[in-house]
Amino acid sequence: MAPQQQRRSRSQRLALVAATVTATAVLASGPVFAAGLGVVVVADPPAPTPAVPAPEVSGPAPSPGAAAPEPPAVPEPPAAPAVPPVPEPGTPAGPDQPAGGSAVPPGLPPVDPSAVPPAKDLPAFGAYLDYGPRGVARIAELSRWLGGADLRVGHTYLPGDLWSNIEGRPGFLDVWADWRRKKDDRMFVLNVPMAERNEAGVPDAEVRRLLRQGAAGEFDHHYRALAERLVELKVPDTVIVLGWEMNGITYTHRCGPDPAAWKQYWNRIVTAMRAVPGQKFKFDFTPTRGRDAVAWTRCYPGDDTVDIIGMDSYDQPSGITFDEQIKEPYGLQAHVDFAKARGKQISYPEWGLFRNGDNAEYMRRMLAWMDEHKPLYNTLTDYCPHGVWQCGQNPRASEIYRSVLTGRDAPEPTPKPTPEPTPKPEPTPQPTPTKPANCSPLELGDWVEHWLGGKLCVRLDWWSRDK
């Protein structure tokens, strides 16, 4: 062995002894001291930082293509609150008429709202529930009974006792206007009498005189006042059912005593109301089904002043079938044909049960008729004996009505936005152990390495550098 190699071998042995003796100092003094001696502790790599899991989001929106969650069940309401008897338009209430009925007829199973799909292309509908604020409140209650169905039509009547009421006195129409303005697709339907003392049993001679006065323009100012009131309340698109059931004998605004004067009077009213700035009214000409006292076609005032041709169609007289209601003179089919020939929309402002009691067949057929012929709107008269929600006398027809209309046009639930996933922190990269150049690891045993926190490495050239 050459002397130089002998000296280096001896130096290496001295370095080993020095490294062993100074191990404690190396550990305590940190990397600066160790580097000075040429001793490096190669530590084991630290454990990676555990990833923080993303917080769970309750009720995530379903992924595209997944079935939508089932809507919450609509609880069955208790029996409907007692409803004070409401004077029926066109039919005097009997003394034994009940004040209300059960919301769900006894003994009938509840309707599953999911069983009836929404039908956006079917007619807008509602019900006459009361003439004042209670009528507005009950729209939401009836909707709940129908599984959230969207009742887009609100319907009421102006009192026909005094001209001041026919003008829409302050306070009467406000709550209806508020309801209408809350959603753009709602429709407000207002029955408007053509004379005061409208249900006072005025004789034909007096009716004839009043119609001729109206035709001469003596009552125009009352209708201008009404139009201004509706525009002021921001419901200028109200549907005006003017002089309804004119072919009958009930109202002072009936047509029979003088059809020519009646038509001229209608035209004056429409002209007066259309002259008010801002109006967008639609005028609905609505007789009762059938001939009644006079053929309703004799009262038709002309296409220029009629926007909608309606029909009030109750299940009467006794013993009549629905097919007969369709085919009778001036019946349901004649109504549809008459409107179609004039390019007019149709409506059913009043309909419901009557002389034939709890007639489930009428209810089923009438709903199907309206779905087929698509009127602009329909409103069921919902109190006894006609109704199905506020009247407990008609459980079979009630179940038909409810099963057909439950969930209809219910607003689709707004999908919840898919939450952005919380980014997971990147794991701390594991340091790759490196061995310094010219550094030889020392095998000191497991317990020493555990105590030192890693293997000990000694530079081979530190002695020569010091030289």
XYZ file of C-alpha atoms in Angstrom:
467
model
C 0.000 0.000 0.000
C 1.393 3.395 -0.863
C 2.141 5.797 2.021
C -0.499 8.263 0.799
C -3.141 5.541 0.836
C -2.021 4.453 4.306
C -2.353 7.994 5.582
C -5.883 8.297 4.054
C -6.951 4.971 5.570
C -5.738 6.117 8.960
C -7.548 9.409 8.490
C -10.751 7.589 7.705
C -10.494 5.561 10.904
C -9.915 8.716 12.898
C -12.974 10.294 11.211
C -15.106 7.352 12.244
C -14.070 7.681 15.854
C -14.598 11.419 15.790
C -18.034 11.035 14.244
C -19.079 8.526 16.870
C -17.820 10.622 19.760
C -19.429 13.827 18.440
C -22.797 12.294 17.478
C -24.569 13.963 20.361
C -23.115 17.314 19.442
C -24.130 16.849 15.828
C -27.734 16.178 16.789
C -27.965 19.051 19.250
C -26.164 21.640 17.201
C -28.187 21.415 14.003
C -27.132 21.427 10.396
C -24.631 24.310 10.641
C -22.359 22.543 13.137
C -22.733 19.242 11.340
C -21.768 20.762 8.029
C -18.705 22.219 9.651
C -17.578 18.780 10.690
C -18.568 17.193 7.467
C -21.303 15.188 9.220
C -24.796 15.139 7.730
C -27.877 13.556 9.308
C -30.055 12.151 6.532
C -33.482 12.281 8.154
C -36.375 9.981 7.305
C -38.995 11.737 5.111
C -41.884 13.280 7.129
C -45.347 11.783 6.888
C -47.515 13.606 4.277
C -49.982 16.168 5.573
C -53.423 14.499 5.653
C -55.806 15.877 3.035
C -58.701 17.913 4.461
C -61.955 16.359 3.195
C -64.409 18.694 1.429
C -67.371 19.604 3.653
C -70.515 17.632 2.898
C -73.333 19.593 1.220
C -76.792 18.619 2.350
C -79.336 17.929 -0.379
C -77.205 18.245 -3.495
C -78.993 18.917 -6.724
C -79.520 15.742 -8.749
C -77.054 15.190 -11.519
C -78.277 15.671 -15.087
C -80.476 12.781 -16.084
C -81.177 11.735 -12.512
C -84.747 11.517 -11.353
C -85.941 14.606 -9.527
C -86.609 14.137 -5.813
C -90.155 13.436 -4.844
C -92.013 16.595 -3.749
C -92.905 16.721 -0.065
C -96.288 15.297 0.690
C -99.008 17.889 1.010
C -100.777 17.319 4.317
C -104.485 16.893 4.174
C -106.160 20.032 5.533
C -108.690 19.665 8.274
C -112.299 20.263 7.488
C -112.704 23.580 5.715
C -113.685 26.385 8.047
C -117.313 27.271 8.148
C -118.139 29.544 5.238
C -120.978 31.991 5.667
C -123.645 31.478 2.989
C -122.742 33.437 -0.111
C -125.555 34.783 -2.294
C -125.331 32.807 -5.494
C -125.144 34.837 -8.690
C -128.218 33.887 -10.618
C -129.708 31.405 -8.134
C -131.270 32.304 -4.781
C -129.780 30.345 -1.887
C -132.154 27.960 -0.155
C -132.826 28.364 3.553
C -131.266 24.983 4.305
C -128.084 25.569 2.347
C -125.148 24.430 4.496
C -122.491 26.947 5.365
C -119.537 24.808 4.426
C -118.232 21.325 3.936
C -115.291 19.068 4.543
C -112.143 19.700 2.573
C -111.754 15.958 2.015
C -114.991 13.988 1.636
C -115.188 11.296 4.323
C -114.331 7.769 3.280
C -112.339 8.776 0.188
C -108.593 8.163 -0.090
C -106.345 11.188 -0.474
C -105.121 11.973 -3.966
C -101.447 11.408 -4.649
C -100.205 14.669 -6.254
C -97.436 12.814 -8.108
C -100.025 10.720 -9.949
C -101.190 13.675 -12.058
C -98.498 15.356 -14.144
C -98.505 19.102 -14.688
C -100.168 20.181 -17.935
C -98.886 23.570 -19.000
C -100.932 23.656 -22.216
C -104.297 23.270 -20.476
C -106.709 26.096 -19.576
C -106.056 28.575 -16.799
C -108.476 27.866 -13.991
C -109.669 29.061 -10.627
C -112.840 29.169 -8.568
C -115.249 31.688 -7.163
C -114.606 31.300 -3.406
C -116.013 34.531 -1.953
C -116.498 38.046 -3.283
C -114.121 39.842 -0.858
C -110.793 39.356 0.970
C -111.758 35.857 2.107
C -112.041 34.861 -1.532
C -108.449 35.932 -2.132
C -107.191 34.084 0.971
C -108.972 30.890 -0.026
C -107.194 30.732 -3.387
C -104.037 29.608 -1.594
C -106.012 27.172 0.573
C -107.667 25.563 -2.435
C -104.284 25.327 -4.142
C -102.900 23.368 -1.188
C -105.902 21.021 -1.324
C -105.049 20.453 -4.985
C -101.442 19.539 -4.272
C -99.991 22.928 -5.116
C -101.948 23.446 -8.344
C -101.523 26.917 -9.772
C -104.892 28.715 -9.623
C -104.114 31.533 -12.015
C -107.626 33.000 -12.147
C -109.190 35.154 -9.446
C -112.907 35.852 -9.886
C -115.294 38.177 -8.091
C -118.421 40.316 -8.644
C -119.140 43.982 -8.175
C -122.189 44.526 -5.973
C -125.109 45.590 -8.149
C -127.133 47.412 -5.507
C -125.856 50.984 -6.030
C -124.051 52.834 -8.774
C -121.293 53.752 -6.316
C -120.510 50.053 -5.905
C -120.646 49.390 -9.630
C -118.011 52.109 -10.003
C -115.677 50.009 -7.810
C -115.743 51.945 -4.570
C -112.350 52.427 -2.850
C -111.332 49.450 -0.745
C -113.380 46.808 -2.502
C -111.093 45.904 -5.380
C -107.743 46.644 -3.731
C -107.079 43.154 -2.343
C -107.904 41.553 -5.699
C -105.602 43.962 -7.492
C -102.805 43.143 -5.039
C -103.232 39.429 -5.737
C -103.251 39.952 -9.499
C -100.060 42.033 -9.535
C -97.963 39.462 -7.668
C -97.538 37.255 -10.752
C -97.540 38.262 -14.392
C -99.489 35.227 -15.591
C -102.464 35.735 -13.269
C -105.865 36.787 -14.551
C -108.433 38.899 -12.733
C -112.049 38.294 -13.812
C -114.656 40.825 -12.689
C -118.404 40.507 -13.232
C -119.857 43.972 -13.804
C -123.618 44.722 -13.618
C -125.218 46.999 -16.204
C -127.727 48.552 -13.798
C -128.170 49.245 -10.097
C -130.850 47.294 -8.191
C -129.588 44.424 -10.276
C -131.211 41.651 -8.213
C -134.251 43.574 -6.998
C -136.864 41.910 -9.217
C -137.397 44.992 -11.386
C -140.323 44.445 -13.836
C -139.803 44.240 -17.583
C -141.214 47.704 -18.275
C -138.703 49.287 -15.899
C -135.871 47.187 -17.345
C -136.813 48.368 -20.830
C -136.716 52.004 -19.712
C -133.299 51.557 -18.055
C -131.843 49.832 -21.103
C -132.934 52.691 -23.325
C -131.457 55.229 -20.910
C -128.177 53.337 -21.018
C -128.272 53.151 -24.797
C -128.637 56.943 -24.855
C -125.441 57.330 -22.791
C -126.956 58.366 -19.430
C -124.817 55.886 -17.473
C -121.524 56.200 -19.336
C -119.851 58.148 -16.522
C -120.256 55.243 -14.075
C -118.251 52.969 -16.339
C -115.581 55.564 -17.033
C -115.160 55.824 -13.254
C -114.805 52.044 -12.984
C -112.236 51.934 -15.794
C -110.210 54.716 -14.178
C -110.323 52.887 -10.867
C -108.992 49.646 -12.374
C -106.203 51.478 -14.208
C -105.318 53.304 -10.981
C -105.055 49.933 -9.196
C -102.669 48.737 -11.944
C -104.979 46.013 -13.225
C -105.759 47.472 -16.662
C -105.977 44.010 -18.235
C -108.968 42.905 -16.152
C -111.446 40.579 -17.882
C -114.834 42.310 -17.661
C -117.813 39.905 -17.648
C -120.357 42.579 -18.492
C -124.091 41.991 -18.048
C -123.683 38.226 -17.521
C -126.594 35.788 -18.031
C -128.469 38.411 -20.000
C -130.625 35.721 -21.668
C -132.260 34.788 -18.352
C -134.837 36.450 -16.079
C -132.878 37.064 -12.873
C -131.079 40.360 -13.377
C -132.144 43.909 -14.082
C -129.527 43.950 -16.862
C -131.382 41.203 -18.755
C -131.714 41.466 -22.505
C -135.219 40.045 -23.130
C -137.324 43.187 -22.609
C -135.444 45.044 -25.415
C -132.603 43.210 -27.190
C -131.835 46.100 -29.529
C -131.441 48.585 -26.666
C -129.414 46.052 -24.690
C -126.861 45.640 -27.488
C -126.586 49.374 -27.999
C -126.111 49.894 -24.264
C -123.346 47.219 -24.121
C -121.522 48.965 -26.957
C -121.692 52.336 -25.163
C -120.245 50.848 -21.960
C -117.365 49.185 -23.807
C -116.629 52.357 -25.766
C -116.611 54.457 -22.579
C -114.243 52.072 -20.760
C -111.905 51.665 -23.714
C -111.550 55.450 -23.947
C -109.724 55.583 -20.576
C -105.947 55.922 -21.079
C -103.917 52.880 -20.096
C -106.737 50.333 -20.295
C -106.260 46.864 -21.783
C -109.601 45.347 -20.814
C -111.083 42.222 -22.362
C -114.877 42.130 -22.541
C -116.520 38.753 -22.015
C -120.057 38.198 -23.357
C -121.438 35.389 -21.149
C -124.981 33.990 -21.416
C -126.290 30.905 -19.624
C -126.246 27.615 -21.504
C -129.387 26.899 -23.515
C -132.165 29.142 -24.646
C -133.437 30.306 -21.235
C -135.816 33.308 -21.613
C -134.418 34.404 -24.965
C -131.905 33.008 -27.430
C -128.585 34.490 -26.401
C -127.562 34.998 -30.025
C -130.241 37.753 -30.190
C -128.299 39.676 -27.559
C -124.851 39.411 -29.134
C -123.653 43.042 -29.554
C -121.108 42.484 -32.348
C -117.529 41.377 -32.829
C -116.041 44.865 -32.421
C -116.931 45.141 -28.752
C -116.588 41.482 -27.679
C -113.227 39.880 -26.967
C -114.353 36.594 -25.364
C -117.556 34.580 -25.717
C -118.255 32.840 -22.439
C -120.941 30.543 -21.075
C -122.246 29.850 -17.555
C -122.989 26.128 -17.576
C -124.392 24.412 -14.465
C -125.623 20.817 -14.304
C -129.289 21.577 -14.880
C -132.201 21.002 -15.444
C -132.943 17.787 -13.556
C -132.426 14.600 -15.545
C -130.401 16.143 -18.366
C -127.355 14.197 -19.499
C -124.060 15.772 -20.446
C -124.538 14.726 -24.054
C -127.810 16.661 -24.055
C -126.012 19.695 -22.611
C -123.660 19.509 -25.560
C -126.297 19.082 -28.263
C -129.197 21.192 -27.041
C -130.052 24.420 -28.909
C -127.683 27.183 -27.746
C -125.783 24.551 -25.743
C -122.107 23.743 -25.321
C -121.435 22.826 -28.948
C -123.337 25.821 -30.298
C -121.279 28.052 -28.017
C -117.965 26.654 -29.282
C -119.077 26.872 -32.902
C -120.408 30.432 -32.538
C -117.109 31.653 -31.065
C -114.979 29.803 -33.607
C -116.913 31.336 -36.484
C -116.008 34.779 -35.131
C -112.409 34.042 -34.187
C -113.110 34.561 -30.492
C -111.761 32.783 -27.440
C -114.251 31.052 -25.149
C -114.571 30.947 -21.362
C -116.620 29.372 -18.566
C -116.849 32.017 -15.825
C -119.431 29.971 -13.858
C -119.941 26.228 -13.842
C -120.655 23.509 -11.328
C -123.114 20.971 -9.955
C -126.769 21.827 -9.428
C -130.079 20.082 -10.092
C -128.616 16.576 -10.463
C -126.780 16.508 -7.149
C -123.421 14.824 -6.653
C -123.010 14.021 -10.328
C -119.525 12.590 -10.844
C -120.217 12.008 -14.543
C -120.986 15.689 -15.118
C -117.796 16.678 -13.294
C -115.660 14.270 -15.294
C -117.208 15.220 -18.634
C -117.141 18.964 -18.019
C -113.442 18.904 -17.086
C -112.692 16.827 -20.171
C -114.745 19.189 -22.354
C -112.740 22.182 -21.193
C -109.417 20.391 -21.647
C -110.473 19.550 -25.201
C -111.755 22.998 -26.203
C -109.211 25.053 -24.216
C -111.118 28.113 -23.028
C -109.107 31.155 -22.043
C -110.121 30.410 -18.443
C -112.718 28.680 -16.296
C -113.825 29.249 -12.698
C -115.889 26.753 -10.745
C -118.570 28.221 -8.474
C -117.388 26.686 -5.228
C -120.135 26.794 -2.615
C -123.168 24.578 -2.040
C -124.839 23.179 -4.009
C -122.368 23.750 -6.859
C -118.960 23.299 -5.315
C -116.508 20.577 -4.371
C -114.159 22.087 -1.779
C -116.314 24.320 0.389
C -119.326 22.025 0.027
C -119.417 18.567 1.598
C -122.570 17.511 -0.271
C -120.697 16.314 -3.363
C -117.988 13.820 -2.299
C -117.906 11.817 -5.549
C -117.683 14.858 -7.799
C -115.181 16.358 -5.374
C -112.859 13.408 -5.803
C -113.091 13.641 -9.595
C -112.290 17.354 -9.553
C -109.404 16.828 -7.193
C -107.902 13.883 -9.047
C -107.966 15.727 -12.394
C -106.604 19.060 -11.185
C -104.189 18.046 -8.423
C -100.753 19.386 -9.223
C -101.873 21.013 -12.480
C -99.618 23.854 -13.538
C -97.806 23.640 -10.194
C -94.604 25.654 -10.439
C -91.591 23.441 -11.006
C -89.160 23.460 -8.102
C -86.163 25.681 -8.650
C -83.154 23.392 -8.961
C -80.498 23.936 -6.370
C -77.208 25.070 -7.901
C -74.529 22.405 -7.851
C -72.036 23.548 -5.232
C -68.501 24.149 -6.367
C -66.310 21.395 -4.913
C -64.023 22.592 -2.165
C -60.454 22.195 -3.470
C -58.441 19.698 -1.500
C -55.053 21.012 -0.351
C -52.155 19.520 -2.217
C -50.232 17.044 -0.055
C -46.847 18.231 1.073
C -44.341 16.622 -1.286
C -42.062 14.116 0.373
C -38.467 15.275 0.320
C -36.236 12.962 -1.614
C -33.351 11.991 0.612
C -30.096 13.025 -0.939
C -26.664 11.888 -0.040
C -24.063 14.641 -0.177
C -21.161 14.092 -2.531
C -18.238 12.207 -1.052
C -20.323 11.182 1.952
C -20.332 7.637 3.325
C -23.180 6.441 5.600
C -22.192 4.877 8.873
C -23.948 1.812 10.195
C -24.450 2.626 13.883
C -27.361 0.319 14.656
C -31.136 0.887 14.783
C -31.283 2.382 18.279
C -28.586 4.929 17.560
C -30.235 5.910 14.247
C -33.593 6.221 16.009
C -31.986 8.455 18.615
C -30.218 10.514 15.951
C -33.360 10.737 13.758
C -31.648 9.202 10.737
C -28.453 7.740 9.378
C -25.101 9.408 9.936
C -23.082 10.353 6.915
C -19.450 11.506 7.009
C -17.679 13.395 4.248
C -14.478 11.646 3.213
C -12.677 14.822 2.247
C -13.207 16.934 5.365
C -9.783 16.013 6.799
C -7.980 16.919 3.601
C -9.838 20.265 3.402
C -8.635 21.118 6.878
C -5.194 20.292 5.741
